[in-house]
Amino acid sequence: AARAVAEAIADAEQRAKALGELAAALVRAGQIDGLAALWRDARTADELWRMLVIPPAWFAELPALGAELLAATQWVDAALARG
């Protein structure tokens, strides 16, 4: 429900901020799959970077997170290049 509300925000900057807050909540709850899904579905680079709220230790413990981040970054860059 929180994700749907955040994604419904029309203003891109406010939507990115709300998604960043949601990402932080997912990290606190240990919801890695939900965080990865947010990254994959980012609409803008700003959204993606605001959602990067991962404790650095997670990258060592869960290497798949780094791969998810790179995949999402590449997707957003490609989508933005297409216009």
Short mmCIF file of C-alpha atoms in Angstrom, two decimals:
data_model
loop_
_atom_site.label_atom_id
_atom_site.label_comp_id
_atom_site.label_asym_id
_atom_site.label_seq_id
_atom_site.Cartn_x
_atom_site.Cartn_y
_atom_site.Cartn_z
CA ALA A 1 0.00 0.00 0.00
CA ALA A 2 2.79 2.45 0.86
CA ARG A 3 4.47 1.78 -2.46
CA ALA A 4 1.28 2.46 -4.41
CA VAL A 5 0.80 5.75 -2.58
CA ALA A 6 4.40 6.81 -3.20
CA GLU A 7 4.24 5.88 -6.88
CA ALA A 8 0.99 7.83 -7.33
CA ILE A 9 2.66 11.14 -6.42
CA ALA A 10 2.71 13.24 -9.58
CA ASP A 11 5.64 15.51 -8.67
CA ALA A 12 8.83 13.61 -9.60
CA GLU A 13 10.93 15.09 -6.79
CA GLN A 14 8.30 14.36 -4.13
CA ARG A 15 7.76 10.86 -5.53
CA ALA A 16 11.51 10.18 -5.38
CA LYS A 17 11.61 11.42 -1.79
CA ALA A 18 8.68 9.21 -0.78
CA LEU A 19 10.22 6.18 -2.49
CA GLY A 20 13.49 6.90 -0.69
CA GLU A 21 11.65 6.87 2.63
CA LEU A 22 9.96 3.62 1.67
CA ALA A 23 13.35 2.12 0.77
CA ALA A 24 14.70 3.12 4.18
CA ALA A 25 11.73 1.41 5.85
CA LEU A 26 12.33 -1.75 3.81
CA VAL A 27 15.98 -1.76 4.88
CA ARG A 28 15.00 -1.42 8.54
CA ALA A 29 12.58 -4.33 8.12
CA GLY A 30 15.14 -6.45 6.25
CA GLN A 31 12.90 -6.68 3.18
CA ILE A 32 15.63 -7.14 0.58
CA ASP A 33 13.32 -8.43 -2.16
CA GLY A 34 11.06 -5.42 -1.80
CA LEU A 35 14.05 -3.09 -2.01
CA ALA A 36 15.35 -4.80 -5.15
CA ALA A 37 11.89 -4.50 -6.72
CA LEU A 38 11.89 -0.76 -6.00
CA TRP A 39 15.25 -0.41 -7.71
CA ARG A 40 14.10 -2.35 -10.79
CA ASP A 41 11.00 -0.19 -11.11
CA ALA A 42 12.68 3.20 -10.70
CA ARG A 43 11.37 5.75 -13.21
CA THR A 44 14.25 8.21 -12.95
CA ALA A 45 17.87 8.21 -11.89
CA ASP A 46 16.90 10.53 -9.00
CA GLU A 47 14.43 7.95 -7.71
CA LEU A 48 17.03 5.22 -7.92
CA TRP A 49 19.71 7.17 -6.05
CA ARG A 50 17.29 8.31 -3.35
CA MET A 51 16.44 4.66 -2.77
CA LEU A 52 20.10 3.79 -2.18
CA VAL A 53 19.82 3.62 1.59
CA ILE A 54 21.61 0.36 2.17
CA PRO A 55 23.94 -0.20 5.07
CA PRO A 56 27.38 -0.82 3.49
CA ALA A 57 27.75 -4.12 5.34
CA TRP A 58 24.84 -5.54 3.33
CA PHE A 59 26.93 -5.47 0.15
CA ALA A 60 29.48 -7.77 1.78
CA GLU A 61 26.82 -10.04 3.28
CA LEU A 62 24.48 -10.06 0.26
CA PRO A 63 26.45 -9.60 -2.97
CA ALA A 64 23.27 -9.93 -5.04
CA LEU A 65 22.29 -6.44 -3.88
CA GLY A 66 25.14 -4.91 -5.82
CA ALA A 67 24.07 -6.77 -8.95
CA GLU A 68 20.48 -5.55 -8.50
CA LEU A 69 21.67 -1.97 -8.12
CA LEU A 70 23.82 -2.14 -11.23
CA ALA A 71 21.00 -3.71 -13.25
CA ALA A 72 18.56 -1.02 -12.12
CA THR A 73 21.06 1.75 -12.90
CA GLN A 74 21.61 0.37 -16.39
CA TRP A 75 17.86 0.06 -16.96
CA VAL A 76 17.18 3.63 -15.86
CA ASP A 77 20.03 4.99 -17.99
CA ALA A 78 18.74 3.07 -21.04
CA ALA A 79 15.14 4.17 -20.43
CA LEU A 80 16.18 7.81 -20.06
CA ALA A 81 18.25 7.61 -23.25
CA ARG A 82 15.19 6.36 -25.14
CA GLY A 83 13.27 9.38 -23.91
#
